[in-house]
Amino acid sequence: MVIGFSYRAAVSACALCVAGLLVLTPAAAAAGHPAGEPAPPRPRAAMPGPALLYHSGTQVRPHRGAPAVPEVSALSWLVADATGGEVLAASDAHRELPPASTLKTLFALTVLPVLPGGLQHTVRYDELADVGEGSSLVGVEEGHTYQVADLWRGVFLSSGNDAVHVLARLGGGWEATAARMQDKARSLGALDTHVVSPDGYDAPGQVSSAFDLAVFGRAGLRNADFARYCSTAVADFPGDGSPYPIENTNRLLTGEDGVTPYPGLIGIKNGYTSNAGNTLVAAARRDGRTLVVSVLNPQADGGLTVYEEARALLDWGFASATRVDPVGSLDGLRPPSRPVPSAAPVAAAGAPARDDASDWSGTAVVAGLSGLGAGAVALALRAKGGRSARG
């Protein structure tokens, strides 16, 4: 049975010829590849037939002698080459499911480009008033002044919904941020995602897919700040009197709770809610190849299963990358490329100098790619919040 045949399957079939390779601007190239960024693109593998990503069940095109795909209990998963975008294998890749905090990858892709990391902001009561009950928190406090870079570490390491709320207000408001995230998803060809709550908190109608989340993870590796934050295992977060340590909740990165760290792991983002179950987008690099996997809601017992299933899929991907033909492409639904606006107007929009933890050139590149210019940065720097979509 083919899932979602009518519109998206037709788009997918028609878009296979789109190359859609991500290209670094000269400024970013001069600065060197950010940590964890995929190597320069190799020649794209020829697609041996139609994309299979809208088919149900496990999809793989193995050569003779290729390793068998591991048994995975997740409702949806995908393994792709992060450089060329070839999908090596997937299961129900376009099944729409709650993403939990893996949606923060899209939040970061949308908001990182317009908020300089060195910007300081004193948190107001109304910016924290609508944080969802039971949310994961990093400990943002009303009246405390934080650098934007501190808040991003709170998002990536502690999955802090409190930090997301403050950053969303700085970025133009809660509802405006959700709308921009939706636009960003569409621009990347992520058509399964519907954004209601930018922090990933459970909300009626909020969904994404293994395909879309892999697209977001892959795009994040092209952003210097995103790559640095998502690969950070431990950092200090400002507190009353003195900073306190925070640790990344991605166990494949830190090795916490008995999970063996994955060799070459770059990181990215994990999530959990009672509705979504455990979710994970992870990327790892080995022998010059970078893979991205997404795993949604494993059905096997244990909260750590998502990490072990991601491990098994990464192992299989590295062993099979040259021994399977692609079943689709992460670029398959991406709209035709438009000329990339110059990043110069963004950098010239009054942005303060940034320290090593928040390189402006990396975000300026993505600001151009996402169509955000000096006006959006000026709006962010004015720090005008909007009303929360959550009552």
Short mmCIF file of C-alpha atoms in Angstrom, two decimals:
data_model
loop_
_atom_site.label_atom_id
_atom_site.label_comp_id
_atom_site.label_asym_id
_atom_site.label_seq_id
_atom_site.Cartn_x
_atom_site.Cartn_y
_atom_site.Cartn_z
CA MET A 1 0.00 0.00 0.00
CA VAL A 2 1.27 3.50 -0.86
CA ILE A 3 0.87 6.13 1.86
CA GLY A 4 -0.34 9.63 0.94
CA PHE A 5 -0.29 8.86 -2.79
CA SER A 6 -2.20 11.74 -4.30
CA TYR A 7 -0.24 14.98 -3.90
CA ARG A 8 3.03 14.16 -2.21
CA ALA A 9 3.68 10.92 -4.06
CA ALA A 10 3.21 12.73 -7.35
CA VAL A 11 5.54 15.52 -6.24
CA SER A 12 8.11 12.96 -5.08
CA ALA A 13 8.05 11.10 -8.40
CA CYS A 14 8.35 14.33 -10.42
CA ALA A 15 11.13 15.76 -8.27
CA LEU A 16 13.66 12.93 -8.47
CA CYS A 17 15.65 14.86 -11.06
CA VAL A 18 16.25 17.78 -8.70
CA ALA A 19 19.86 17.80 -7.57
CA GLY A 20 19.34 20.24 -4.69
CA LEU A 21 22.84 19.94 -3.23
CA LEU A 22 23.60 22.32 -0.40
CA VAL A 23 26.38 24.76 -1.25
CA LEU A 24 28.45 26.75 1.21
CA THR A 25 28.93 30.43 0.49
CA PRO A 26 32.51 31.65 -0.02
CA ALA A 27 32.46 33.26 3.44
CA ALA A 28 31.57 30.01 5.12
CA ALA A 29 34.10 28.08 3.04
CA ALA A 30 36.82 30.51 4.00
CA ALA A 31 36.00 29.98 7.65
CA GLY A 32 36.40 26.22 7.30
CA HIS A 33 33.79 23.50 7.64
CA PRO A 34 31.87 23.66 10.95
CA ALA A 35 32.22 20.77 13.35
CA GLY A 36 30.44 17.72 12.09
CA GLU A 37 29.66 19.16 8.66
CA PRO A 38 29.50 16.61 5.84
CA ALA A 39 32.42 16.47 3.43
CA PRO A 40 32.09 18.07 -0.04
CA PRO A 41 29.49 16.24 -2.13
CA ARG A 42 30.43 13.11 -4.03
CA PRO A 43 28.81 12.31 -7.38
CA ARG A 44 25.15 11.50 -6.73
CA ALA A 45 24.21 7.84 -7.09
CA ALA A 46 21.84 7.13 -9.93
CA MET A 47 18.33 6.27 -8.80
CA PRO A 48 17.60 2.73 -10.11
CA GLY A 49 13.84 3.29 -10.07
CA PRO A 50 11.06 5.35 -8.50
CA ALA A 51 11.44 6.54 -4.95
CA LEU A 52 9.94 4.12 -2.45
CA LEU A 53 9.55 6.48 0.49
CA TYR A 54 5.75 6.61 0.34
CA HIS A 55 5.47 2.82 0.48
CA SER A 56 4.65 1.18 3.80
CA GLY A 57 7.08 -1.13 5.54
CA THR A 58 10.86 -1.33 5.23
CA GLN A 59 12.26 -0.11 1.92
CA VAL A 60 15.80 -1.02 0.81
CA ARG A 61 17.52 -1.87 -2.48
CA PRO A 62 20.42 -4.10 -1.45
CA HIS A 63 23.19 -5.41 -3.66
CA ARG A 64 24.09 -9.08 -3.37
CA GLY A 65 25.88 -9.65 -0.08
CA ALA A 66 24.71 -6.44 1.59
CA PRO A 67 24.03 -6.73 5.33
CA ALA A 68 20.42 -7.30 6.33
CA VAL A 69 18.55 -4.29 7.71
CA PRO A 70 18.33 -4.62 11.51
CA GLU A 71 15.06 -5.39 13.24
CA VAL A 72 13.70 -2.04 14.45
CA SER A 73 10.54 -1.54 16.48
CA ALA A 74 10.15 2.20 15.76
CA LEU A 75 6.92 3.24 14.04
CA SER A 76 9.00 5.16 11.52
CA TRP A 77 12.71 5.47 10.73
CA LEU A 78 15.15 6.52 8.02
CA VAL A 79 18.90 6.28 7.26
CA ALA A 80 20.44 8.75 4.78
CA ASP A 81 23.76 10.02 3.55
CA ALA A 82 24.03 13.55 4.92
CA THR A 83 26.21 14.76 2.06
CA GLY A 84 24.31 13.74 -1.07
CA GLY A 85 20.96 13.20 0.60
CA GLU A 86 20.52 9.62 -0.67
CA VAL A 87 18.17 7.61 1.53
CA LEU A 88 19.77 4.21 2.10
CA ALA A 89 16.76 2.60 3.79
CA ALA A 90 13.57 3.65 5.52
CA SER A 91 10.35 2.39 7.02
CA ASP A 92 7.14 4.43 6.74
CA ALA A 93 9.32 7.49 6.15
CA HIS A 94 6.40 9.86 5.57
CA ARG A 95 4.17 8.61 8.37
CA GLU A 96 2.99 11.68 10.28
CA LEU A 97 3.74 11.34 14.00
CA PRO A 98 4.25 13.68 16.97
CA PRO A 99 7.93 14.72 16.97
CA ALA A 100 8.37 15.85 20.60
CA SER A 101 11.57 17.90 21.09
CA THR A 102 13.14 16.78 17.82
CA LEU A 103 11.02 19.63 16.40
CA LYS A 104 13.53 21.94 18.08
CA THR A 105 15.80 21.19 15.11
CA LEU A 106 13.38 23.12 12.90
CA PHE A 107 13.07 25.83 15.56
CA ALA A 108 16.85 26.26 15.52
CA LEU A 109 17.06 26.31 11.72
CA THR A 110 14.45 29.08 11.72
CA VAL A 111 15.55 31.28 14.63
CA LEU A 112 19.35 30.84 14.87
CA PRO A 113 19.99 33.04 11.80
CA VAL A 114 18.24 36.09 13.25
CA LEU A 115 19.54 36.15 16.82
CA PRO A 116 23.24 36.94 17.33
CA GLY A 117 24.70 34.78 20.09
CA GLY A 118 26.28 37.74 21.85
CA LEU A 119 22.97 39.56 22.27
CA GLN A 120 22.01 39.95 25.96
CA HIS A 121 18.43 39.86 27.15
CA THR A 122 16.75 40.21 30.53
CA VAL A 123 13.91 37.72 30.82
CA ARG A 124 10.41 39.01 31.57
CA TYR A 125 7.62 37.17 33.39
CA ASP A 126 5.36 37.02 30.34
CA GLU A 127 8.04 35.19 28.34
CA LEU A 128 7.82 32.20 30.69
CA ALA A 129 4.14 32.33 31.61
CA ASP A 130 2.95 29.86 28.97
CA VAL A 131 5.60 27.14 29.26
CA GLY A 132 3.71 23.84 29.14
CA GLU A 133 3.11 21.85 32.30
CA GLY A 134 5.67 19.08 32.71
CA SER A 135 8.04 20.64 30.17
CA SER A 136 11.75 19.96 30.24
CA LEU A 137 13.48 23.06 31.61
CA VAL A 138 17.02 24.39 31.78
CA GLY A 139 16.20 26.85 34.59
CA VAL A 140 15.68 30.22 32.89
CA GLU A 141 14.63 32.75 35.52
CA GLU A 142 12.61 35.96 35.32
CA GLY A 143 14.76 39.06 35.81
CA HIS A 144 18.01 37.27 34.95
CA THR A 145 20.09 38.51 32.00
CA TYR A 146 21.30 35.86 29.57
CA GLN A 147 23.29 35.82 26.37
CA VAL A 148 21.42 34.29 23.45
CA ALA A 149 24.21 31.70 23.19
CA ASP A 150 23.42 30.59 26.77
CA LEU A 151 19.78 30.10 25.83
CA TRP A 152 20.70 28.02 22.79
CA ARG A 153 22.82 25.74 24.96
CA GLY A 154 19.76 25.37 27.16
CA VAL A 155 17.73 24.34 24.10
CA PHE A 156 20.19 21.83 22.67
CA LEU A 157 21.56 20.29 25.87
CA SER A 158 18.64 20.41 28.33
CA SER A 159 15.86 20.61 25.74
CA GLY A 160 14.65 23.60 27.75
CA ASN A 161 11.19 24.72 26.70
CA ASP A 162 11.73 27.79 28.90
CA ALA A 163 14.70 28.79 26.72
CA VAL A 164 12.64 28.17 23.56
CA HIS A 165 9.89 30.49 24.77
CA VAL A 166 12.33 33.32 25.40
CA LEU A 167 14.11 32.86 22.06
CA ALA A 168 10.79 32.70 20.21
CA ARG A 169 9.74 36.01 21.75
CA LEU A 170 13.08 37.53 20.75
CA GLY A 171 12.57 36.16 17.25
CA GLY A 172 9.23 37.89 16.73
CA GLY A 173 6.71 36.07 18.92
CA TRP A 174 5.32 32.59 19.51
CA GLU A 175 2.76 32.51 16.73
CA ALA A 176 5.05 34.28 14.26
CA THR A 177 7.80 31.78 15.02
CA ALA A 178 5.46 28.85 14.41
CA ALA A 179 4.47 30.37 11.06
CA ARG A 180 8.09 30.93 10.06
CA MET A 181 8.97 27.38 11.06
CA GLN A 182 6.17 26.14 8.82
CA ASP A 183 7.52 28.20 5.93
CA LYS A 184 11.05 26.93 6.58
CA ALA A 185 9.86 23.33 6.54
CA ARG A 186 8.14 23.85 3.18
CA SER A 187 11.23 25.52 1.72
CA LEU A 188 13.23 22.40 2.62
CA GLY A 189 10.67 20.07 1.07
CA ALA A 190 9.47 18.85 4.46
CA LEU A 191 5.77 18.53 3.65
CA ASP A 192 4.71 16.23 6.50
CA THR A 193 5.42 18.74 9.28
CA HIS A 194 2.70 20.83 10.89
CA VAL A 195 3.93 23.24 13.56
CA VAL A 196 1.67 24.26 16.44
CA SER A 197 4.06 24.60 19.40
CA PRO A 198 7.64 25.59 18.41
CA ASP A 199 9.17 23.77 21.39
CA GLY A 200 7.75 20.37 20.36
CA TYR A 201 5.35 20.26 23.30
CA ASP A 202 2.37 18.03 22.48
CA ALA A 203 -0.36 19.99 20.72
CA PRO A 204 -3.36 18.84 18.65
CA GLY A 205 -2.37 18.44 15.02
CA GLN A 206 1.38 18.85 15.55
CA VAL A 207 3.21 16.21 13.49
CA SER A 208 6.37 15.56 11.56
CA SER A 209 7.95 12.46 9.99
CA ALA A 210 11.19 10.51 9.86
CA PHE A 211 11.80 12.02 6.42
CA ASP A 212 11.26 15.61 7.53
CA LEU A 213 13.30 15.28 10.71
CA ALA A 214 16.22 13.83 8.73
CA VAL A 215 15.93 16.82 6.39
CA PHE A 216 16.11 19.19 9.37
CA GLY A 217 19.06 17.35 10.89
CA ARG A 218 20.96 17.36 7.62
CA ALA A 219 20.31 21.09 7.13
CA GLY A 220 21.46 21.78 10.68
CA LEU A 221 24.88 20.31 10.01
CA ARG A 222 25.44 23.11 7.48
CA ASN A 223 25.08 25.75 10.20
CA ALA A 224 28.19 26.36 12.30
CA ASP A 225 26.24 27.26 15.45
CA PHE A 226 23.77 24.38 15.12
CA ALA A 227 26.59 21.87 14.60
CA ARG A 228 28.50 23.20 17.61
CA TYR A 229 25.53 23.29 19.98
CA CYS A 230 24.17 19.87 19.02
CA SER A 231 27.57 18.22 19.56
CA THR A 232 28.22 19.80 22.98
CA ALA A 233 28.05 17.24 25.77
CA VAL A 234 28.46 19.48 28.84
CA ALA A 235 28.30 23.25 29.39
CA ASP A 236 27.76 25.81 32.13
CA PHE A 237 24.46 27.67 32.40
CA PRO A 238 24.14 30.99 34.26
CA GLY A 239 22.48 30.80 37.65
CA ASP A 240 22.09 32.92 40.75
CA GLY A 241 25.56 33.61 42.06
CA SER A 242 27.42 31.14 39.85
CA PRO A 243 26.90 28.98 36.76
CA TYR A 244 25.84 25.36 37.08
CA PRO A 245 26.64 22.46 34.75
CA ILE A 246 24.11 21.13 32.25
CA GLU A 247 24.52 17.89 30.29
CA ASN A 248 23.19 16.92 26.89
CA THR A 249 20.23 14.56 27.21
CA ASN A 250 21.31 12.66 24.06
CA ARG A 251 22.70 9.47 25.62
CA LEU A 252 24.43 8.38 22.41
CA LEU A 253 26.59 11.49 22.86
CA THR A 254 27.20 11.41 26.62
CA GLY A 255 26.99 7.71 27.49
CA GLU A 256 24.66 8.37 30.41
CA ASP A 257 22.30 5.74 31.88
CA GLY A 258 24.41 2.86 30.64
CA VAL A 259 24.18 3.78 26.94
CA THR A 260 27.53 3.31 25.22
CA PRO A 261 28.55 6.50 23.37
CA TYR A 262 28.47 6.05 19.62
CA PRO A 263 31.89 6.46 17.92
CA GLY A 264 31.95 9.48 15.65
CA LEU A 265 28.60 10.79 16.84
CA ILE A 266 28.00 14.43 15.95
CA GLY A 267 24.83 14.69 18.00
CA ILE A 268 21.67 16.56 16.92
CA LYS A 269 18.50 16.11 19.06
CA ASN A 270 16.39 13.68 21.07
CA GLY A 271 12.90 14.09 22.47
CA TYR A 272 10.15 12.51 24.52
CA THR A 273 6.53 13.11 25.39
CA SER A 274 3.87 10.64 26.51
CA ASN A 275 2.10 11.16 23.20
CA ALA A 276 5.15 11.00 20.90
CA GLY A 277 7.13 8.40 22.78
CA ASN A 278 10.90 8.58 22.35
CA THR A 279 12.20 10.33 19.26
CA LEU A 280 15.73 10.91 17.99
CA VAL A 281 17.60 12.51 15.11
CA ALA A 282 21.28 11.59 15.17
CA ALA A 283 24.27 12.03 12.88
CA ALA A 284 27.65 10.35 12.93
CA ARG A 285 30.80 10.51 10.83
CA ARG A 286 33.08 7.60 9.95
CA ASP A 287 35.76 7.13 7.28
CA GLY A 288 34.83 10.37 5.51
CA ARG A 289 31.10 9.61 5.37
CA THR A 290 28.37 11.31 7.43
CA LEU A 291 25.04 9.59 8.01
CA VAL A 292 21.86 10.97 9.54
CA VAL A 293 19.17 8.76 11.08
CA SER A 294 15.74 9.52 12.48
CA VAL A 295 13.87 7.14 14.77
CA LEU A 296 10.30 7.77 15.93
CA ASN A 297 8.52 6.02 18.79
CA PRO A 298 10.10 2.56 19.26
CA GLN A 299 7.53 0.03 20.45
CA ALA A 300 9.96 -2.22 22.28
CA ASP A 301 10.12 -1.83 26.05
CA GLY A 302 12.52 0.63 27.61
CA GLY A 303 13.10 4.36 27.31
CA LEU A 304 16.62 3.79 26.00
CA THR A 305 15.51 1.64 23.04
CA VAL A 306 15.52 4.66 20.74
CA TYR A 307 19.30 4.96 21.19
CA GLU A 308 20.00 1.29 20.57
CA GLU A 309 17.83 1.26 17.45
CA ALA A 310 19.57 4.38 16.16
CA ARG A 311 22.92 2.69 16.88
CA ALA A 312 21.88 -0.39 14.92
CA LEU A 313 20.73 1.72 11.97
CA LEU A 314 23.94 3.76 11.95
CA ASP A 315 26.05 0.60 12.07
CA TRP A 316 24.05 -0.85 9.19
CA GLY A 317 24.31 2.39 7.21
CA PHE A 318 28.08 2.59 7.48
CA ALA A 319 28.42 -1.09 6.56
CA SER A 320 25.97 -0.82 3.65
CA ALA A 321 26.48 2.66 2.22
CA THR A 322 28.24 1.38 -0.93
CA ARG A 323 26.25 -1.85 -1.11
CA VAL A 324 22.71 -0.53 -1.54
CA ASP A 325 21.00 1.67 -4.11
CA PRO A 326 19.05 4.65 -2.76
CA VAL A 327 15.32 4.30 -2.20
CA GLY A 328 14.78 8.05 -2.38
CA SER A 329 16.41 11.39 -1.64
CA LEU A 330 16.13 13.99 1.09
CA ASP A 331 16.11 16.50 -1.76
CA GLY A 332 13.25 14.73 -3.50
CA LEU A 333 10.49 17.13 -2.41
CA ARG A 334 12.61 20.26 -2.24
CA PRO A 335 11.45 23.17 -4.42
CA PRO A 336 13.79 24.30 -7.23
CA SER A 337 16.67 26.36 -5.90
CA ARG A 338 16.47 30.13 -6.03
CA PRO A 339 19.48 32.48 -6.07
CA VAL A 340 20.92 32.80 -2.57
CA PRO A 341 20.73 36.41 -1.30
CA SER A 342 23.94 37.99 -0.17
CA ALA A 343 24.64 37.48 3.52
CA ALA A 344 26.27 40.92 3.77
CA PRO A 345 23.06 42.85 4.59
CA VAL A 346 22.37 40.47 7.47
CA ALA A 347 25.78 40.93 9.02
CA ALA A 348 25.48 44.70 8.57
CA ALA A 349 22.16 44.96 10.40
CA GLY A 350 23.69 46.20 13.62
CA ALA A 351 24.62 42.77 14.93
CA PRO A 352 27.10 42.92 17.81
CA ALA A 353 30.39 41.06 17.61
CA ARG A 354 30.10 37.43 18.58
CA ASP A 355 32.42 35.22 20.54
CA ASP A 356 33.73 31.77 19.64
CA ALA A 357 30.57 30.11 20.94
CA SER A 358 28.36 31.91 18.45
CA ASP A 359 30.04 32.64 15.12
CA TRP A 360 28.02 35.22 13.17
CA SER A 361 29.25 34.15 9.75
CA GLY A 362 27.66 30.72 10.13
CA THR A 363 24.25 32.15 10.94
CA ALA A 364 24.49 34.79 8.22
CA VAL A 365 24.89 32.06 5.63
CA VAL A 366 21.74 30.30 6.79
CA ALA A 367 19.88 33.60 7.05
CA GLY A 368 20.44 34.01 3.34
CA LEU A 369 19.34 30.44 2.64
CA SER A 370 16.15 30.87 4.61
CA GLY A 371 15.26 34.16 2.96
CA LEU A 372 15.62 36.22 6.13
CA GLY A 373 17.31 39.57 5.74
CA ALA A 374 18.23 42.64 7.71
CA GLY A 375 14.63 43.44 8.58
CA ALA A 376 14.20 40.15 10.42
CA VAL A 377 17.40 40.73 12.36
CA ALA A 378 16.31 44.23 13.28
CA LEU A 379 13.00 42.82 14.49
CA ALA A 380 14.82 40.27 16.60
CA LEU A 381 17.11 42.87 18.10
CA ARG A 382 14.11 44.96 19.13
CA ALA A 383 13.02 41.88 21.09
CA LYS A 384 9.30 42.42 20.64
CA GLY A 385 7.42 39.35 21.82
CA GLY A 386 4.10 38.03 20.55
CA ARG A 387 1.26 36.27 22.29
CA SER A 388 1.59 32.58 22.89
CA ALA A 389 -0.42 30.20 20.78
CA ARG A 390 -1.03 28.19 23.95
CA GLY A 391 -3.76 29.64 26.15
#
